[in-house]
Coordinates of C-alpha atoms (C1' of nucleotides) in Angstrom, one line a residue:
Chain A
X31 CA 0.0 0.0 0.0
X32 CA 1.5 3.1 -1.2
X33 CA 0.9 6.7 -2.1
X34 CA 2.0 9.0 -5.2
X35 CA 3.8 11.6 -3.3
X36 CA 3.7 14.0 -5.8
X37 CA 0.0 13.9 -6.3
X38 CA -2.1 17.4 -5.4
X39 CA -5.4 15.6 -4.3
X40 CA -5.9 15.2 -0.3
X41 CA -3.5 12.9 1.6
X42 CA -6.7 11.6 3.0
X43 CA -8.1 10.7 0.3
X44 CA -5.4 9.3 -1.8
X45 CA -4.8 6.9 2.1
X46 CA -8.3 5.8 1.8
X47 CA -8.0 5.1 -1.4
X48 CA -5.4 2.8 -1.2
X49 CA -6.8 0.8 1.9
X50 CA -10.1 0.7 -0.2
X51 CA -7.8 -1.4 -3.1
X52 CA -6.5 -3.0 -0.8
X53 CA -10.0 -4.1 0.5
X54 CA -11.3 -4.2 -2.2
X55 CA -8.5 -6.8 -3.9
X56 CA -8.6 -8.9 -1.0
X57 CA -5.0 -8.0 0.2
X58 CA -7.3 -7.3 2.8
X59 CA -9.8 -10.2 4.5
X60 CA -12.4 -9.7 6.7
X61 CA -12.2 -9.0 10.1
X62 CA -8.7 -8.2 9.8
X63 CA -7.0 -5.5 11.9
X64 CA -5.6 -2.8 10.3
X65 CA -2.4 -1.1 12.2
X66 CA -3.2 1.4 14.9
X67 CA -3.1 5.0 13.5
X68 CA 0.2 5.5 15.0
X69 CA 1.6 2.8 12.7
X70 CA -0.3 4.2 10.0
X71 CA 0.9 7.7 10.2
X72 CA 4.0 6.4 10.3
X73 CA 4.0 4.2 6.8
X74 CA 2.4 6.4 4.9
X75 CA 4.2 9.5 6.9
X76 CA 1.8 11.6 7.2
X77 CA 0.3 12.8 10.6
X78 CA -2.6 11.0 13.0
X79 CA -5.3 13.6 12.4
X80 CA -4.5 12.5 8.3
X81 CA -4.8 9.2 8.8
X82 CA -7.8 9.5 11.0
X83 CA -9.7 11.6 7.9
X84 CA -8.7 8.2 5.8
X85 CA -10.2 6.1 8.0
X86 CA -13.4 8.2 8.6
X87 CA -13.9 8.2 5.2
X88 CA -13.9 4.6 5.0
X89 CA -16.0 3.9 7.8
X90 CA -18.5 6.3 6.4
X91 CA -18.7 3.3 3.3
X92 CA -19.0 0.6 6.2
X93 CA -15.6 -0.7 4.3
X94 CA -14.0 -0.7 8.4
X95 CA -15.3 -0.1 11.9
X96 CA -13.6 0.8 14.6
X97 CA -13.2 -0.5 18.4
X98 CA -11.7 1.7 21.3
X99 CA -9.4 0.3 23.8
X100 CA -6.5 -2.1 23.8
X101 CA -6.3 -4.5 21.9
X102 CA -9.3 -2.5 19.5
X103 CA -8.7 -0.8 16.3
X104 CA -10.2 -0.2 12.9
X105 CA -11.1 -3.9 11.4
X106 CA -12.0 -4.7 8.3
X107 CA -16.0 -4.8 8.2
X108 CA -18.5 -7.7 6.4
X109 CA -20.5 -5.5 4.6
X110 CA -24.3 -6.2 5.6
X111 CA -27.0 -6.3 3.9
X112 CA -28.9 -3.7 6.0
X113 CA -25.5 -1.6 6.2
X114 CA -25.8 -1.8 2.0
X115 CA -29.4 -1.3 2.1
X116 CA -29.0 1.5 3.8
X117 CA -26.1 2.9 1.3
X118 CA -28.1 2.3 -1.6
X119 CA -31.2 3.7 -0.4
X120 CA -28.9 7.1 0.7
X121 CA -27.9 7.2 -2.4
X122 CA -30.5 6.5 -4.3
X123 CA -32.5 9.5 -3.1
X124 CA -29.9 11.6 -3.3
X125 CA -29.4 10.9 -6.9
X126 CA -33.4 11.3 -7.6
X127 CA -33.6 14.4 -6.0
X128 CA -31.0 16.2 -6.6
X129 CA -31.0 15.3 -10.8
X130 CA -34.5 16.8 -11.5
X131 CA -35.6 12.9 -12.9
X132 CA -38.8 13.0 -14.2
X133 CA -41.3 11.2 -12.2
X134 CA -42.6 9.1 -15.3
X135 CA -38.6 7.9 -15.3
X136 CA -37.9 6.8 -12.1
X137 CA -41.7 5.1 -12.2
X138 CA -40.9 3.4 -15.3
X139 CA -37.4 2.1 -14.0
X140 CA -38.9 1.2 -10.4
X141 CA -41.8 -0.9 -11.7
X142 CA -39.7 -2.9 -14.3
X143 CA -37.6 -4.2 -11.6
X144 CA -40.5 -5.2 -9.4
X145 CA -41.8 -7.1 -12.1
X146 CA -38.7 -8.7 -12.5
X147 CA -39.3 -10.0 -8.8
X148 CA -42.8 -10.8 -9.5
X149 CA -42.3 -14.4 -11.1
X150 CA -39.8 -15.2 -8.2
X151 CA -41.9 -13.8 -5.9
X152 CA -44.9 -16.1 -7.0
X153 CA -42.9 -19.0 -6.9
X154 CA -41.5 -18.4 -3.5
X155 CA -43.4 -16.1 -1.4
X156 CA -44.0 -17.6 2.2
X157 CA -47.2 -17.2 4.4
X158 CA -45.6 -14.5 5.9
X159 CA -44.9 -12.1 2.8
X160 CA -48.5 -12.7 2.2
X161 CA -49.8 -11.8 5.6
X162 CA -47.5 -8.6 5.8
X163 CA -48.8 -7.6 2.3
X164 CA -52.4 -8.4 3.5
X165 CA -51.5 -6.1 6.4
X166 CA -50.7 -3.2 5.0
X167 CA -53.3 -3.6 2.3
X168 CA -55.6 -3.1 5.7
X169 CA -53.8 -0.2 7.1
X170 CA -54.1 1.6 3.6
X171 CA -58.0 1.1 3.6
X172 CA -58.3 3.0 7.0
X173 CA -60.0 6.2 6.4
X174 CA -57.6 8.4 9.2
X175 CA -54.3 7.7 7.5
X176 CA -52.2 10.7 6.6
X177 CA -50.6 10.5 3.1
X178 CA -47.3 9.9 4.4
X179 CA -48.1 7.2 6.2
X180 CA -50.0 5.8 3.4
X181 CA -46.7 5.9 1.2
X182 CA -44.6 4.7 4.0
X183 CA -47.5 2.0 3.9
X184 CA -46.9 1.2 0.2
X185 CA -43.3 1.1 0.2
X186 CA -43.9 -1.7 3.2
X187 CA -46.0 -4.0 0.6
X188 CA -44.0 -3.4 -2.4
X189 CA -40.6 -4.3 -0.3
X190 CA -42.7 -7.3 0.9
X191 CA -42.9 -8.5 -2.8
X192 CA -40.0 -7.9 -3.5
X193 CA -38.7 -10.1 -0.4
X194 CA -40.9 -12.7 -1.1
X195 CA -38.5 -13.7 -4.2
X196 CA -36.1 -14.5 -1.4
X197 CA -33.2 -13.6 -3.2
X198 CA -31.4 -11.4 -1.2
X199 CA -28.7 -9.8 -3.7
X200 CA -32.3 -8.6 -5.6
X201 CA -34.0 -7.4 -2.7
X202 CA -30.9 -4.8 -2.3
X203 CA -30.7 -3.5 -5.6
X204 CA -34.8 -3.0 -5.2
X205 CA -33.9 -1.5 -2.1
X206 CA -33.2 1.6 -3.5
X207 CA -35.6 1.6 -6.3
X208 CA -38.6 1.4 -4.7
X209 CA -37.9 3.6 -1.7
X210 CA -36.3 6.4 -3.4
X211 CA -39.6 6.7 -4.8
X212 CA -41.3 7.2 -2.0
X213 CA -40.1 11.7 -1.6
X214 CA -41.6 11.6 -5.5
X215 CA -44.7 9.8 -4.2
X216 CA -45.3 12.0 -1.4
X217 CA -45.9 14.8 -3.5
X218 CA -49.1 13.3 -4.6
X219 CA -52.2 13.6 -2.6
X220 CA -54.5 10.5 -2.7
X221 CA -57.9 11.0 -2.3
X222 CA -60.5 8.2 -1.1
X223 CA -60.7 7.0 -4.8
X224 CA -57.5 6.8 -5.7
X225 CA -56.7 5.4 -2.3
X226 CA -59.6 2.8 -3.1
X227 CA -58.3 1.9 -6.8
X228 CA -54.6 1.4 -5.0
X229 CA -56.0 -0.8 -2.6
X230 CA -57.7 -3.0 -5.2
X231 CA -54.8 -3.2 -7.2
X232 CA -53.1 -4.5 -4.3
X233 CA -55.3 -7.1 -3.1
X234 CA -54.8 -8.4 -6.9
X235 CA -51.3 -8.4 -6.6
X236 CA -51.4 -10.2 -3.3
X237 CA -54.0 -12.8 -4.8
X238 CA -52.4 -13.5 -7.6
X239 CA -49.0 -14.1 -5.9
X240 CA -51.1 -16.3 -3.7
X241 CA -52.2 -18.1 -6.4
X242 CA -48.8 -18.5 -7.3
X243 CA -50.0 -16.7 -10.6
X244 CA -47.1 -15.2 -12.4
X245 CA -48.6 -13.9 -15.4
X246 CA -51.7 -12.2 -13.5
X247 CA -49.3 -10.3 -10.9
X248 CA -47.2 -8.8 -14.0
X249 CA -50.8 -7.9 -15.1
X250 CA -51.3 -6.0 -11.8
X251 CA -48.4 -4.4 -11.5
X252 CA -48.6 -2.9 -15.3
X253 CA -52.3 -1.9 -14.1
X254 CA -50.3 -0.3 -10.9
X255 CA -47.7 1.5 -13.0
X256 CA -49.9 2.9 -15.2
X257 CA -52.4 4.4 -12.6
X258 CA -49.3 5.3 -10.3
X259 CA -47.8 6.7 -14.0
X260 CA -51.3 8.5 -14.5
X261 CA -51.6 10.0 -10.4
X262 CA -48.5 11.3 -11.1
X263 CA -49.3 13.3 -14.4
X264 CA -51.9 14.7 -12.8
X265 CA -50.2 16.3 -10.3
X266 CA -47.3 17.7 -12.6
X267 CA -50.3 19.4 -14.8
X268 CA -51.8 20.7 -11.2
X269 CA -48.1 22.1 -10.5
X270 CA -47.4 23.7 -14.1
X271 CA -50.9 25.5 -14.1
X272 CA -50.3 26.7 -10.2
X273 CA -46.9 27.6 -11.8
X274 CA -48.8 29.4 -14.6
X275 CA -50.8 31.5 -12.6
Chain B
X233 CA -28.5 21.2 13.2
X234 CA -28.2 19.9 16.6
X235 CA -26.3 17.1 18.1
X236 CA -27.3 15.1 20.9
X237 CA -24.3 15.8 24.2
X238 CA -25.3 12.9 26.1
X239 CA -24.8 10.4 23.0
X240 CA -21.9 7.9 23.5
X241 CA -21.2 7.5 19.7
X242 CA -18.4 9.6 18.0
X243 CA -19.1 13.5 17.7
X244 CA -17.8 13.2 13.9
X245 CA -20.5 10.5 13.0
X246 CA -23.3 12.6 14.8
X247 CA -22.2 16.2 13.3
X248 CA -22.1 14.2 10.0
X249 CA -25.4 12.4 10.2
X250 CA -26.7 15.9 11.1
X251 CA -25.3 17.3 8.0
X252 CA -26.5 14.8 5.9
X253 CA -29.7 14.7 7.1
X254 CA -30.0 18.0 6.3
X255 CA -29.3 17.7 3.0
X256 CA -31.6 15.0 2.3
X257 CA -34.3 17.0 3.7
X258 CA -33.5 19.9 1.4
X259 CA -32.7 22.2 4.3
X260 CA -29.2 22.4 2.3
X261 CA -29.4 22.9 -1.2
X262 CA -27.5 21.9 -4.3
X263 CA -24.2 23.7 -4.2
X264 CA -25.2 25.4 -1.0
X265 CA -21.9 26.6 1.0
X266 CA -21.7 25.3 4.2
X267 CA -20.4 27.5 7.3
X268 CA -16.8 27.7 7.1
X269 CA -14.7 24.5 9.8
X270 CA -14.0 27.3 12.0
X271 CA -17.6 28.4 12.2
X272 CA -19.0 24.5 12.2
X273 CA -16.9 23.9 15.3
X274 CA -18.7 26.5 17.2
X275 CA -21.8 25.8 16.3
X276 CA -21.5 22.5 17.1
X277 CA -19.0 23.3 20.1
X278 CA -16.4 20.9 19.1
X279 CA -12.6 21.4 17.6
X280 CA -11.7 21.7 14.1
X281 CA -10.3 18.2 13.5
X282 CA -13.8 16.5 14.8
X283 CA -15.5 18.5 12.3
X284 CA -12.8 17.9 9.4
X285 CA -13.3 14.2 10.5
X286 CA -17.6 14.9 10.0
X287 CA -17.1 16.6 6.3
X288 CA -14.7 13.8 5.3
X289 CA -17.3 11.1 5.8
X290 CA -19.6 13.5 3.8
X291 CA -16.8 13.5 1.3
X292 CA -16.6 9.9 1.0
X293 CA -20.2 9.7 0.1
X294 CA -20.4 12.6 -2.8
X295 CA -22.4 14.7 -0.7
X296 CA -20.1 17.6 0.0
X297 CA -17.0 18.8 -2.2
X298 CA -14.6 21.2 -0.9
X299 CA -12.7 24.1 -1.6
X300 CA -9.3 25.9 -1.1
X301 CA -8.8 29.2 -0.7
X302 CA -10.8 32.5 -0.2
X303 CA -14.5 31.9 -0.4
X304 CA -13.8 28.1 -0.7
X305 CA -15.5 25.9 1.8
X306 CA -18.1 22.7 1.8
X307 CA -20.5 22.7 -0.5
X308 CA -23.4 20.0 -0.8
X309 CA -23.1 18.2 -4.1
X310 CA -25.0 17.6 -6.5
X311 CA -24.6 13.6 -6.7
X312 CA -23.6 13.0 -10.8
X313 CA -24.7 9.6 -12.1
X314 CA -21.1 8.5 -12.5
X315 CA -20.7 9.4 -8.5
X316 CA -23.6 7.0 -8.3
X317 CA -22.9 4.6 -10.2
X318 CA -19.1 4.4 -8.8
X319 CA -20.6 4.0 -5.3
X320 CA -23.2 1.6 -6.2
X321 CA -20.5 -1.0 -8.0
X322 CA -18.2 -0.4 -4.9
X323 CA -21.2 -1.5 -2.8
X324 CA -22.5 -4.1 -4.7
X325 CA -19.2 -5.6 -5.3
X326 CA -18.0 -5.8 -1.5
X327 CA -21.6 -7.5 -0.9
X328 CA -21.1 -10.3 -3.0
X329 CA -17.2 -10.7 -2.2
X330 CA -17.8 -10.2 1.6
X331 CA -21.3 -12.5 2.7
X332 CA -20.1 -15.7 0.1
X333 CA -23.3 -15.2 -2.2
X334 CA -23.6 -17.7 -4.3
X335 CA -23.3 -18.1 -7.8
X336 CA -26.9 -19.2 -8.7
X337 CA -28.2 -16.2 -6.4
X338 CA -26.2 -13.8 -8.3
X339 CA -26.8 -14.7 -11.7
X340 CA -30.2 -14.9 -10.9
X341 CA -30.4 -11.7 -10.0
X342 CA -27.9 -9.9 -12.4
X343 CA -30.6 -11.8 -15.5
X344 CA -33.6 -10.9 -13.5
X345 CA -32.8 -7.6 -13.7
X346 CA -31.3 -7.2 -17.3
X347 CA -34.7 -9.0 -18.1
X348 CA -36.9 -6.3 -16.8
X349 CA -34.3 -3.6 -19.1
X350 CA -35.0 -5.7 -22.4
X351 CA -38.0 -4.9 -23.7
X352 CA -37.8 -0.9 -23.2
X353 CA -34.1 -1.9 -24.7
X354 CA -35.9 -3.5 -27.8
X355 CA -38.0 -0.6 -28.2
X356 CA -35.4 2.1 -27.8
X357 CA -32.2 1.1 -28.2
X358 CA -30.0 3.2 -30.8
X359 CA -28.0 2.2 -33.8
X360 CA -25.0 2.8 -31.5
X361 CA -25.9 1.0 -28.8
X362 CA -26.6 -1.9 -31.4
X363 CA -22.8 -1.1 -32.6
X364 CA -21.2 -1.2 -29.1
X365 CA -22.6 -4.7 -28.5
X366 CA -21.3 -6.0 -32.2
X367 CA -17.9 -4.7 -32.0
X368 CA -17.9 -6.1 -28.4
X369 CA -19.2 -9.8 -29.9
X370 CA -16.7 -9.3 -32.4
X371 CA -13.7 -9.0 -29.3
X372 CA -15.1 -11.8 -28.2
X373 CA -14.7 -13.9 -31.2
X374 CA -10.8 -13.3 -30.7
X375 CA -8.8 -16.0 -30.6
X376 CA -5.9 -14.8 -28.3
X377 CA -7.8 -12.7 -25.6
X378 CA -7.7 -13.3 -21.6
X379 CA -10.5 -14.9 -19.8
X380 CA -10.2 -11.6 -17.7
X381 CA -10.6 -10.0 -21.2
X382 CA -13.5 -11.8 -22.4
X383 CA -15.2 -10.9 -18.5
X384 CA -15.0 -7.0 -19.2
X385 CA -15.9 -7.2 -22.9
X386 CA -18.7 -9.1 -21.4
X387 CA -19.8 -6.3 -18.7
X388 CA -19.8 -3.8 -21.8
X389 CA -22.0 -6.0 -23.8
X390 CA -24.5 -6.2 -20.9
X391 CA -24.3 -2.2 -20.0
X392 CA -25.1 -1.6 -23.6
X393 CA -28.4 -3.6 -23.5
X394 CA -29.2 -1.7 -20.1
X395 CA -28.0 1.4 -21.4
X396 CA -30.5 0.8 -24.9
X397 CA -33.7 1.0 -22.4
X398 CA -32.4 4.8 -22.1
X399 CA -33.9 5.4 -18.7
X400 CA -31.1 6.6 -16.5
X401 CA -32.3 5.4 -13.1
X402 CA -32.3 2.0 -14.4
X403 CA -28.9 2.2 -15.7
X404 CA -28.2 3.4 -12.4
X405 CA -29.4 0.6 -10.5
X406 CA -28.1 -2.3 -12.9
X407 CA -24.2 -1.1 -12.8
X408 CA -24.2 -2.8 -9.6
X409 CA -26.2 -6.1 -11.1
X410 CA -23.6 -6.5 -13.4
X411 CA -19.9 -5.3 -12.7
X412 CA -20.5 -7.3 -9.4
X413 CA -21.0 -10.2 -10.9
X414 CA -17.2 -9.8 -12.8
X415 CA -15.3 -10.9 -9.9
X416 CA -17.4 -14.0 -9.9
X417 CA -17.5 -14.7 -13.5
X418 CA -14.0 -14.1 -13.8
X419 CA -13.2 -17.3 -11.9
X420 CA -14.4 -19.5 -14.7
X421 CA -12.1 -20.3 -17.7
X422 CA -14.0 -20.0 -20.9
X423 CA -12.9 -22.7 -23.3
X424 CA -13.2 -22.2 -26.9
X425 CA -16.5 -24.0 -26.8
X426 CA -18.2 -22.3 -24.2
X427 CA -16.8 -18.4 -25.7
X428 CA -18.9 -19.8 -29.2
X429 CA -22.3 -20.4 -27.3
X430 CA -22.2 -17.3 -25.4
X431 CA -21.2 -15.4 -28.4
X432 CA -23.5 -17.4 -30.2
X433 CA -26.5 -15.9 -27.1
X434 CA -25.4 -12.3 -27.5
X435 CA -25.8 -12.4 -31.1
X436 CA -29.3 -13.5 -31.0
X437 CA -29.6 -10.9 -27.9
X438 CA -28.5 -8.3 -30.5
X439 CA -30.0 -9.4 -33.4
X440 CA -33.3 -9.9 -31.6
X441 CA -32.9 -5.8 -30.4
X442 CA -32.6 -5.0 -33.6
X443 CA -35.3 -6.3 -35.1
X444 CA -37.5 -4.7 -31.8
X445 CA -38.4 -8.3 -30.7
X446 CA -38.9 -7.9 -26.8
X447 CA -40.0 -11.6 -26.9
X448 CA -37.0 -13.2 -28.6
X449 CA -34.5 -10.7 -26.5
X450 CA -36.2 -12.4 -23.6
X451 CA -36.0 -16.4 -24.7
X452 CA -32.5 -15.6 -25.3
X453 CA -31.7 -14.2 -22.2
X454 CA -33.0 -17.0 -20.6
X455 CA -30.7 -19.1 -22.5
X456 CA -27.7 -17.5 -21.3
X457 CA -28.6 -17.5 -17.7
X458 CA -29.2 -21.1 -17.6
X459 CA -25.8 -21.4 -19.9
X460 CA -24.4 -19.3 -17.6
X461 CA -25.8 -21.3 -14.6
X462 CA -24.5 -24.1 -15.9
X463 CA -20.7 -22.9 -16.4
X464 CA -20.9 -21.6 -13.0
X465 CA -22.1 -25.0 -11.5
X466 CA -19.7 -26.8 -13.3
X467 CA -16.3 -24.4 -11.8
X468 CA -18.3 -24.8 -8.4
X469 CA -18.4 -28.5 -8.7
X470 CA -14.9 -28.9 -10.1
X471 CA -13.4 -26.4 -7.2
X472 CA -15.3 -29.0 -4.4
X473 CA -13.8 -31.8 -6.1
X474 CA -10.3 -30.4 -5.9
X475 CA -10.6 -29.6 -2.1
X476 CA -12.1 -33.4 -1.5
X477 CA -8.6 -34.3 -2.8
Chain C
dG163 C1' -7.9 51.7 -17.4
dC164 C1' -5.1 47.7 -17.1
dT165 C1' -1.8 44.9 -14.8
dT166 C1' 0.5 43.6 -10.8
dT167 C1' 0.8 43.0 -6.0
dT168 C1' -0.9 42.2 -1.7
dA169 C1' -3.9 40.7 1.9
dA170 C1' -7.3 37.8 3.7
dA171 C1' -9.9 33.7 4.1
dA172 C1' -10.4 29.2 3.7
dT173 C1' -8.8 24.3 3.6
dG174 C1' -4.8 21.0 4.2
dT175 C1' -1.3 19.4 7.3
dC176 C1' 1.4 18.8 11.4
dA177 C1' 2.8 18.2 16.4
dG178 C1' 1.8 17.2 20.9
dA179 C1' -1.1 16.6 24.6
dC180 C1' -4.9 14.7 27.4
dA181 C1' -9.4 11.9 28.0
dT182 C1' -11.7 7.7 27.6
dT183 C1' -12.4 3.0 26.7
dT184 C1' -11.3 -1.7 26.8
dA185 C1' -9.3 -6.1 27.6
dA186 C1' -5.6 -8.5 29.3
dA187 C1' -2.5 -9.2 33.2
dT188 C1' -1.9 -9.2 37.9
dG189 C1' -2.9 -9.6 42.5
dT190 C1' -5.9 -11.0 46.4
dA191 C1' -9.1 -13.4 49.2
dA192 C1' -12.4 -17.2 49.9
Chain D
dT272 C1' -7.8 -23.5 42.9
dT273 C1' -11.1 -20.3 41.7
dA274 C1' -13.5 -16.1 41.7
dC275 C1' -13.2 -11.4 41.9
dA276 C1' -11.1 -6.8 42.2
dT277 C1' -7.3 -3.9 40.6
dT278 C1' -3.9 -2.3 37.8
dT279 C1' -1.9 -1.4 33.5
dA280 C1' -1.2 -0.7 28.7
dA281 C1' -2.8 0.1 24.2
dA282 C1' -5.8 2.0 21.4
dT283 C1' -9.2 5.4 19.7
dG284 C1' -11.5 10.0 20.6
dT285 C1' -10.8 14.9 21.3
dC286 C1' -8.6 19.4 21.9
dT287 C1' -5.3 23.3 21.1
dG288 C1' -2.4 25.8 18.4
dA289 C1' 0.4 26.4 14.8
dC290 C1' 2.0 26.6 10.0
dA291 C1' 1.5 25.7 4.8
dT292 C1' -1.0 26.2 0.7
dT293 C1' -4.4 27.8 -2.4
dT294 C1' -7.5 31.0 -4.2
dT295 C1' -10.0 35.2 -4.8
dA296 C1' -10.9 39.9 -4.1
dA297 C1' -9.3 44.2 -3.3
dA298 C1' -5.5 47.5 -3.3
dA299 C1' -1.6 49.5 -5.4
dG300 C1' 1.2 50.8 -9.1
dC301 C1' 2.0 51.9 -13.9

DNA sequence: GCTTTTAAAATGTCAGACATTTAAATGTAA
DNA sequence: TTACATTTAAATGTCTGACATTTTAAAAGC
């Protein structure tokens, strides 16, 4: 592990950059220690508060963690899945929000992959992916609930789905997709009849998965994308005319 | 922005989850300066270097970019598709390394997802998208290249179909699908054989784009994952039998 | 009016110190 | 001998203060 000394870019970063590789390559495993920053400082000679900067900008990618006291350190960390859930959802909404995409984009691109799950999900959902989606399909039909909550609601269902392919490495990349949508979808306001049509579509879904009916879930789901697509539209026209005004 | 003083975790994850928070939220805007160190510190009553160490982990996730000089400083960033995409294969690729997924769940996955890309692909894909992936089948046709060759013409293939859907977001979230799956699929050797059936699969991927056949791009999709299945099991199998030894 | 110089403000880096946490090593008593 | 308390050492966490470097805006000079 070495640095170009003659490079302009942050010490810091070119240091966590080449413990990354190193991670990354395999030079180094899991769960292995990395020297204490004193050692570190001293290899790549550069001061403690340096080295700490690498090392907090590792940690901030979950690539190490660190442990106080003797014997303690930073360690190479097993990157979870709810540590890379979390990264990709962070991420995800970042990259939404702050790129002005289109809300008939990022509905396109989140439905697609949610029907890629559906034929998994069919095959494999449990009892329990079923119940949670019946769930929430019952907390959506309650007249009280605020429109935040409903969303929060949906994204619950649709991760249930998504889960119930039980294929782990997909239910991360979905991850992101489906709640990254959720700041978009909070913009719309769903009255009791388009509350009601969601709800159906739903319970569809949920039967047909049931029913271990592949072909009839995709249905749904195109039925769900191009209502969502259509609620959507609705309340860009709203905006532009309000804009108009 | 306010940090909790009785909280036992470190000051520079706190001040740094309070930043970022704040920028999700849209309290801080898209190339928004943020106070000076010197001021941070005060507000949040701690030195300079804890707060260095809080902007570094922003750093390390694209959020903020600094600097130098006069009227330099932090300012939130506005997260580029590249910065996603870069974090999202870093991600991906540590998950699969780090928590011993296994081939079939991978594959599965990666052709899951590039399923749900092909039929906007068929639809909208561009005479040069069509051209990246027949100059890439015709790399492949080499004689002479690398195994580790044939793996990253491969990836380029693969992001040209995703690319050919032209929705961005989706693009996005399949980077990860498929340069994560390199590592793995570069620990098979392709024989001369097995290089003519895949090529053989991308050509009737390609030709089937062209002609705007979602259904055929599909059947031979399928193809390939269960061809690639099958080379997988076969290194998986081989590699158990040489540790039996 | 244009160019050059200067000053100021900010980040980048360093050095050294002290505080806190943690686990192993040691010592002590039942 | 075993169980428990104490000490100790090693590491990270934090602070202070200083200097280096970069960059821009304003001042000075022509």
């Amino acid at each position: 592990m070495k640095i170009d000394p003659d490079n302009k870019t942050d010490l810091s970063a070119q240091i966590a950059a080449a413990i990354r590789d190193a991670i990354i390559s395999g030079a180094l495993i899991v769960d292995e220690r990395l020297p204490s920053e004193a050692e570190l400082s001293e290899q790549f000679n550069v001061s403690r508060p340096t080295v700490r900067e690498a090392l907090k900008r590792l940690a901030a990618q979950s690539l190490i963690r660190t442990q106080r006291g003797a014997f303690g350190g930073a360690f190479v960390n097993r990157l979870s899945y709810p540590e890379a859930y979390g990264q990709q959802i962070t991420t995800s909404t970042l990259l939404l929000s702050m790129n002005s995409v289109s809300f008939d984009v990022a509905c396109e691109a989140r439905y697609a992959l949610e029907r890629a799950c559906a034929p998994l999900s069919a095959q494999r959902r449990t009892p329990d992916h079923l119940a949670t989606m019946r769930a929430e399909i019952h907390r959506q039909s309650q007249p009280g609930l605020s429109d935040v909550a409903f969303c929060a609601s949906d994204v619950t269902f649709h991760r249930a789905l998504v889960d119930g392919a039980d294929n782990p490495v997909l239910s991360y990349q979905l991850a992101g997709a489906v709640e990254a949508m959720q700041p978009l979808m909070n913009m719309i306001t769903f009255t009791a009849r388009s509350r009601e049509k969601i709800v159906g579509l739903h319970s569809r879904i949920t039967d047909a998965l049931e029913a271990q009916d592949a072909d009839a879930a995709d249905a749904a789901l195109v039925d769900l994308e191009s209502y969502t697509l259509h609620l959507g539209r609705d309340v860009m026209a709203a905006r532009v005319k309000a804009h108009a005004k």
